[in-house]
mmCIF file of C-alpha atoms in Angstrom:
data_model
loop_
_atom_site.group_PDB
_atom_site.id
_atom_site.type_symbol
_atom_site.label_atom_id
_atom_site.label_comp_id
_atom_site.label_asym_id
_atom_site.label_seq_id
_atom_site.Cartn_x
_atom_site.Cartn_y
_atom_site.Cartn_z
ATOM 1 C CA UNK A 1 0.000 0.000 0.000
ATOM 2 C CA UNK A 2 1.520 3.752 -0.800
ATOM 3 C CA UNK A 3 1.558 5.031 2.595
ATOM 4 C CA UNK A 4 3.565 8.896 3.638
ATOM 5 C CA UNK A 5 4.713 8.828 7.121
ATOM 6 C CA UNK A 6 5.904 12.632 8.733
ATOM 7 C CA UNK A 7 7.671 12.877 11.952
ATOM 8 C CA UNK A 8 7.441 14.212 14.253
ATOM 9 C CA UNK A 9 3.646 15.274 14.136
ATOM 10 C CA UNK A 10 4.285 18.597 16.084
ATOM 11 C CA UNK A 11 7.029 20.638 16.947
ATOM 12 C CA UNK A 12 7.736 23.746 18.870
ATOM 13 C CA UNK A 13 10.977 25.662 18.383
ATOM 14 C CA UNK A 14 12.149 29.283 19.263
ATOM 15 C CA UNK A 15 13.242 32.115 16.277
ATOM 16 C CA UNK A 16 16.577 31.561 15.641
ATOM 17 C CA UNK A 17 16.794 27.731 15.787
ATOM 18 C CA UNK A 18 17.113 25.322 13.001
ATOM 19 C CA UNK A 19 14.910 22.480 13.030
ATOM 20 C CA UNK A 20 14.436 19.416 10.614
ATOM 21 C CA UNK A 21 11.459 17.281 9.626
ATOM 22 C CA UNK A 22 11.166 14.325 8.722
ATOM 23 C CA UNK A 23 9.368 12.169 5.344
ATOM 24 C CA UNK A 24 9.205 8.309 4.640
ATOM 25 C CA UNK A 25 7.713 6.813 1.959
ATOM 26 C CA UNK A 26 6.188 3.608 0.740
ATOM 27 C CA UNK A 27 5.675 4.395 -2.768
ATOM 28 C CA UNK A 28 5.963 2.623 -6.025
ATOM 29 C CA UNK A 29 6.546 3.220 -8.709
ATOM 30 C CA UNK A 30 8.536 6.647 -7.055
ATOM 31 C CA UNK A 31 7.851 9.858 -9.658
ATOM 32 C CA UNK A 32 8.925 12.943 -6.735
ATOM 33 C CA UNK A 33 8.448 13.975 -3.600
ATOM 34 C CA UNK A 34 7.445 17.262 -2.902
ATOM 35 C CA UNK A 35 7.250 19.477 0.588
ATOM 36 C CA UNK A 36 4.436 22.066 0.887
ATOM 37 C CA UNK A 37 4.216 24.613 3.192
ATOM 38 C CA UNK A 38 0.391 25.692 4.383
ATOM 39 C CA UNK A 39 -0.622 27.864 6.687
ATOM 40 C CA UNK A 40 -3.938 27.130 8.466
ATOM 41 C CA UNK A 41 -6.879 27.156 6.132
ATOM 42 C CA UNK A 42 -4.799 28.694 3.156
ATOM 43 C CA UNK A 43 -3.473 26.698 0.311
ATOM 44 C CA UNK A 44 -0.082 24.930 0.217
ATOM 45 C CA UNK A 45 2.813 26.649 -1.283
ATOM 46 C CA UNK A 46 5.300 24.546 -2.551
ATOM 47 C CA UNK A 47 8.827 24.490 -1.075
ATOM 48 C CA UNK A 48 11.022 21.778 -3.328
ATOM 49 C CA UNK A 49 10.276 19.165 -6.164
ATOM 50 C CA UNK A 50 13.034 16.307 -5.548
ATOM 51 C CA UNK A 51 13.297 13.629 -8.489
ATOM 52 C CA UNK A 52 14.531 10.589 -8.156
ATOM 53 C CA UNK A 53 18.793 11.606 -8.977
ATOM 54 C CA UNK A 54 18.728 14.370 -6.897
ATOM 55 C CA UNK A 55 19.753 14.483 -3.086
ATOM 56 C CA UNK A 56 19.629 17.658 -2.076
ATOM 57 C CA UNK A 57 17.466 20.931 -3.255
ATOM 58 C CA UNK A 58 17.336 24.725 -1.750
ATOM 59 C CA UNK A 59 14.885 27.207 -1.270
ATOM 60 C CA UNK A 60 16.027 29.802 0.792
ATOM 61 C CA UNK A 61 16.156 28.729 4.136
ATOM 62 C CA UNK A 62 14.338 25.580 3.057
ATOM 63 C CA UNK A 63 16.628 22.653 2.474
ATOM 64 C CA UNK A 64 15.302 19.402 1.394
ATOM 65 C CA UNK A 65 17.055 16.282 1.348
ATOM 66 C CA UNK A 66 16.148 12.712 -0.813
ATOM 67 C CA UNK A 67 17.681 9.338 0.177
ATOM 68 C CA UNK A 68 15.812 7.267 -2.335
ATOM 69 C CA UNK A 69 17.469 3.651 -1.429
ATOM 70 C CA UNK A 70 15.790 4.162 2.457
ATOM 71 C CA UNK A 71 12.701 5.783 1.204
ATOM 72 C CA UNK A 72 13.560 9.338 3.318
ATOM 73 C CA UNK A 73 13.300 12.619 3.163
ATOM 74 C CA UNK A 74 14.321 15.504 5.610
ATOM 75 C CA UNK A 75 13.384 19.541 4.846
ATOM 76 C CA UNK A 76 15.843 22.104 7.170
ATOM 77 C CA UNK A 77 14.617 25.237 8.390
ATOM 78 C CA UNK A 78 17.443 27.441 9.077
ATOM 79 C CA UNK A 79 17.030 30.267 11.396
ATOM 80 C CA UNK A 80 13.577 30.167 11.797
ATOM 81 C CA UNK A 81 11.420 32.568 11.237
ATOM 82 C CA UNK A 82 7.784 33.596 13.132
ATOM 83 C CA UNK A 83 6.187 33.424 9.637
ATOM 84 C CA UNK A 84 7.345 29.886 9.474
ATOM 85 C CA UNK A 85 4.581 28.707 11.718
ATOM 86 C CA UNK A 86 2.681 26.464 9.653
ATOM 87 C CA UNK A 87 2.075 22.691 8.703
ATOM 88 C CA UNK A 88 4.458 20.946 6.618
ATOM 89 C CA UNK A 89 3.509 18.220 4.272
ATOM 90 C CA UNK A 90 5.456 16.240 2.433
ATOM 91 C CA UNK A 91 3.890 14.522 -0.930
ATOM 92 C CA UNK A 92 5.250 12.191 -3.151
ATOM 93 C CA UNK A 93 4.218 11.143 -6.693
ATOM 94 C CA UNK A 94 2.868 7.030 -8.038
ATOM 95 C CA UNK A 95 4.194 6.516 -11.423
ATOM 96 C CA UNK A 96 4.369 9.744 -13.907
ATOM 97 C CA UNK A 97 2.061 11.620 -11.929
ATOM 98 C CA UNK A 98 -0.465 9.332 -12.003
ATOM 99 C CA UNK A 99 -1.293 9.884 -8.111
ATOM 100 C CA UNK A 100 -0.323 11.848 -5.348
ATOM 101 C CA UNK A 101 -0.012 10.132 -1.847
ATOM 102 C CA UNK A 102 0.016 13.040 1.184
ATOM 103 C CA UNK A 103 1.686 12.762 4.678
ATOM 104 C CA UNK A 104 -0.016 13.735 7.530
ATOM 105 C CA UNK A 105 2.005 16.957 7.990
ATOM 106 C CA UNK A 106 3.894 18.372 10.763
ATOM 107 C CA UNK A 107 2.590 21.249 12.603
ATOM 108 C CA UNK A 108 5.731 23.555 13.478
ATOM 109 C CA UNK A 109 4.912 26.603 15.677
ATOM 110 C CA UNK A 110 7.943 29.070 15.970
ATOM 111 C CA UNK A 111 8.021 31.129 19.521
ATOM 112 C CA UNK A 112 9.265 34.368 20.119
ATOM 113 C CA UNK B 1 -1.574 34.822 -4.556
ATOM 114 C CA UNK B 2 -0.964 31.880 -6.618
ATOM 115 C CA UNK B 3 -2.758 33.324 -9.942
ATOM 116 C CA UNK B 4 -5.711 30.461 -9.256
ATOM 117 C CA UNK B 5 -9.185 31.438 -8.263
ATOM 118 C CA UNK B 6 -11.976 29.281 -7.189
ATOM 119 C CA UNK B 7 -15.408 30.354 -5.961
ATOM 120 C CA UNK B 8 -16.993 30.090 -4.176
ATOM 121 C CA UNK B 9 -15.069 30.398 -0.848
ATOM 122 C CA UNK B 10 -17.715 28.885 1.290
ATOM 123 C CA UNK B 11 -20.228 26.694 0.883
ATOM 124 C CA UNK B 12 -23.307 25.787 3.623
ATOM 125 C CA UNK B 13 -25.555 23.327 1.891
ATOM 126 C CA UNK B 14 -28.029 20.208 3.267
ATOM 127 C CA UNK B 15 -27.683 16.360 3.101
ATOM 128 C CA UNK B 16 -28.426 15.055 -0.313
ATOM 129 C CA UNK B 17 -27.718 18.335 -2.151
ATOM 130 C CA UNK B 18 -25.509 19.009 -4.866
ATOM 131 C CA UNK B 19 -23.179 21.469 -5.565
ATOM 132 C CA UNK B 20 -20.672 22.911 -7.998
ATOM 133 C CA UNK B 21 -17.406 24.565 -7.414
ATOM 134 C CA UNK B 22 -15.434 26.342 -9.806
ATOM 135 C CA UNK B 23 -11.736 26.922 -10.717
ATOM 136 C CA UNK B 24 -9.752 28.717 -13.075
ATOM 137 C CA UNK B 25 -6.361 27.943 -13.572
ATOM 138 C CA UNK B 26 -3.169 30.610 -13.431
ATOM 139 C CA UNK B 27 -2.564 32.300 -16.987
ATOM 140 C CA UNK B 28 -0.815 29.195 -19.407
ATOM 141 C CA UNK B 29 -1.296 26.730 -17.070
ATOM 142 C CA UNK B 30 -3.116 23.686 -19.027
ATOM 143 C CA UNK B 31 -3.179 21.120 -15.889
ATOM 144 C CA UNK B 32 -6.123 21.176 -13.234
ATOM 145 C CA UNK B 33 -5.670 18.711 -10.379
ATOM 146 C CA UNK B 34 -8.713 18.805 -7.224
ATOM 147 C CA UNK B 35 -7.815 17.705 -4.011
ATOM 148 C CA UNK B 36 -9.613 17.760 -0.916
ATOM 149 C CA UNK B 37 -8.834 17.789 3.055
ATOM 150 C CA UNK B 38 -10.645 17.180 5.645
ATOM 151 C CA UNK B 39 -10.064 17.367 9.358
ATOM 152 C CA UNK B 40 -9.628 12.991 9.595
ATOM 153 C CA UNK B 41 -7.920 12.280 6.559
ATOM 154 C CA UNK B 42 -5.828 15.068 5.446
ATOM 155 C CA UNK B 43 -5.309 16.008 2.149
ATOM 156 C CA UNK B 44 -6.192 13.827 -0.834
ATOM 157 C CA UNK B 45 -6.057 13.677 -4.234
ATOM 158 C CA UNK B 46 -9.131 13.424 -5.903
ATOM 159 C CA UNK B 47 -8.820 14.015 -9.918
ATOM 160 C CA UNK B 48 -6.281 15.625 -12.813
ATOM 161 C CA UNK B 49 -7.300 17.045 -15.869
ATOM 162 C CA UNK B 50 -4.873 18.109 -18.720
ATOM 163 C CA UNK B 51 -5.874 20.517 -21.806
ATOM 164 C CA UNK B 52 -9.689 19.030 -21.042
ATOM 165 C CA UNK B 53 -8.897 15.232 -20.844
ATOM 166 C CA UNK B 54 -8.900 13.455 -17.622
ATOM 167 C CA UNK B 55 -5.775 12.688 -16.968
ATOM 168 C CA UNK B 56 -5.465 10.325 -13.727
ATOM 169 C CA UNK B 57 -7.664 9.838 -11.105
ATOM 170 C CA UNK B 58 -7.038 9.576 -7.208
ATOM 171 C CA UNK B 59 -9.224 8.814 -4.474
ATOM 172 C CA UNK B 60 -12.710 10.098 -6.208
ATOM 173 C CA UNK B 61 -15.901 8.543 -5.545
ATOM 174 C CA UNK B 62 -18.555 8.254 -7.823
ATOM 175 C CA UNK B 63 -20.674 10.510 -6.713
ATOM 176 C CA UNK B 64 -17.891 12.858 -7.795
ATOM 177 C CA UNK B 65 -17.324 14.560 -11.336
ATOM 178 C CA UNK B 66 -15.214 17.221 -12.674
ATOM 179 C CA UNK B 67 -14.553 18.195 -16.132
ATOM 180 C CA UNK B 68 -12.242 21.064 -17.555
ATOM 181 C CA UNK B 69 -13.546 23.402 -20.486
ATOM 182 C CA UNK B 70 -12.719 24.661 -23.592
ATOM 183 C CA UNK B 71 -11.391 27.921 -21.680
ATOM 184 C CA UNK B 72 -9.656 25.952 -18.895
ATOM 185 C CA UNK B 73 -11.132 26.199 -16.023
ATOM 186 C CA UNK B 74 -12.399 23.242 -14.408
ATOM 187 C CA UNK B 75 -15.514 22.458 -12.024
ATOM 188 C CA UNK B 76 -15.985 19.964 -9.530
ATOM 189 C CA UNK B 77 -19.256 18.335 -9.235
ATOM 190 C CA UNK B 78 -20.262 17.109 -5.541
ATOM 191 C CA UNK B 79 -23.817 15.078 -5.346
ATOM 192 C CA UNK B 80 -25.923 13.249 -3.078
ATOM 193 C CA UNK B 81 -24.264 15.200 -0.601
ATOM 194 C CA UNK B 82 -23.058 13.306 3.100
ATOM 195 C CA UNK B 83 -21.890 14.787 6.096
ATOM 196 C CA UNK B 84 -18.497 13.817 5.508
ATOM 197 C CA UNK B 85 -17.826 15.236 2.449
ATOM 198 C CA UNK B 86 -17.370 18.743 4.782
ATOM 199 C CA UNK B 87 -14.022 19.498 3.981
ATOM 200 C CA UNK B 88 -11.590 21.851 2.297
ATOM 201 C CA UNK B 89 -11.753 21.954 -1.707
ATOM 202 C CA UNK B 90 -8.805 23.173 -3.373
ATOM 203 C CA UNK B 91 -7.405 23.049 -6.702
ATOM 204 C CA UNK B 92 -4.323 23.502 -8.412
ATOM 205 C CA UNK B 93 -2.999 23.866 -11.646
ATOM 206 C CA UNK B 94 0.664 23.651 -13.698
ATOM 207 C CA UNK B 95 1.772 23.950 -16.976
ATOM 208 C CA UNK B 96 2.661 20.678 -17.845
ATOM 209 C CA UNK B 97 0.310 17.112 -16.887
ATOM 210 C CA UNK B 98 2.749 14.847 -16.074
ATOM 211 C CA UNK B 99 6.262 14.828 -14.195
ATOM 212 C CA UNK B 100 7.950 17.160 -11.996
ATOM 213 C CA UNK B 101 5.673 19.949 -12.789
ATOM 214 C CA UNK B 102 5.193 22.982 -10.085
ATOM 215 C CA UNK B 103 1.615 22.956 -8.705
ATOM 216 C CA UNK B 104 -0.133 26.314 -7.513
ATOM 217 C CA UNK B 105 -2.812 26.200 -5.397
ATOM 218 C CA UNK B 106 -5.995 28.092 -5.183
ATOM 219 C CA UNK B 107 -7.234 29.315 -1.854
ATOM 220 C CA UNK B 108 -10.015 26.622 -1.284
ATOM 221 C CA UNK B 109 -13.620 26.251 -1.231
ATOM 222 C CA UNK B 110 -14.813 25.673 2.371
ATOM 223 C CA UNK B 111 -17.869 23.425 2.184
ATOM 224 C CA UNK B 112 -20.289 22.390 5.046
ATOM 225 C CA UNK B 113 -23.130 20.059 4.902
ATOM 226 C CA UNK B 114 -24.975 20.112 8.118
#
């Protein structure tokens, strides 16, 4: 079965710190993985698009990592940011985007 | 703002009802996907269409349609209406159907059946 697991499911940090989620997969035939960003009752906003060759992609502050022999993911947050209080989801692609399976997300909440 | 609309932003409607929500997709984008999220089950993916043709087809059920037109923009077609099928409607749309391609998402319709 294509199943998204996120870890962990919340996580509270202070501004400043770096933090790092996490994103396994049990998905085949792999296409991508993607991370989206959403903050609460807004659309997600996509971070990175990782293909199967690459291992590591930037956005800003927003680092995402693929290990595609264990099936993991990771997205960095460097020095975080208030306005990076949101969930993050990670999504990855069946075939040649012939599906999308979603993880459950994980909530970050960034304190003052 | 992503460049896609849908309307409307809420919806309140009864058991057994039917309704229709609308997107339009950014400027040159050709791809529609629908999705929907809901408080138990998180976002899913429910149906993709490309240049009008379906395209694939995730976790719809059959009292579900959608269809993209001429003009692409797309509507989703909800019937026979349950209480669980409150949720979060949103759609997005790239330039390409297949692949790597960079999804935007609209804002959402919000629809309650009570």
């Amino acid at each position: 079965k294509n199943q998204v697991e996120q870890s962990p499911q919340s996580l509270i940090i202070l501004e400043g710190k770096n933090c790092t989620l996490q994103c396994n997969y049990t998905v085949s035939p792999f296409s991508n993985l993607r991370w989206y960003k959403q903050d609460t009752g807004r659309g997600p906003v996509s971070l990175t698009i990782m293909t199967f060759s690459e291992n590591t992609k930037s956005n800003g502050r927003y680092t995402a990592t693929l290990d595609a022999d264990t099936k993991q993911s990771s997205l960095h947050i460097t020095a975080s940011q208030l306005s990076d209080s949101a969930s993050y989801i990670c999504v990855v692609s069946v075939g040649y985007g012939q599906n999308f399976v979603f993880g459950p997300g994980t909530r970050l909440s960034v304190l003052p | 703002d992503s460049g896609v609309t849908q309307t409307p932003k809420h919806l309140i409607t009864a058991t057994g009802q039917r309704v229709t929500l609308r997107c339009s997709p950014r400027s040159g984008d050709l791809s529609v996907y629908w999705y929907q999220q809901s408080l138990d089950q998180g976002l899913q993916f429910l149906i993709q269409y490309y240049n009008g043709e379906e395209r694939a087809k995730g976790n719809i059920l059959e009292r579900f349609s959608a269809q993209q037109f001429p003009d692409l923009h797309s509507e989703l077609n909800l019937s026979s209406l349950e209480l669980g099928d409150s949720a979060l409607y949103f759609c997005a749309s790239s330039v390409a159907g297949q692949g790597a391609s960079e999804q935007y998402f609209g804002p959402g319709t919000r629809l309650t059946v009570t």
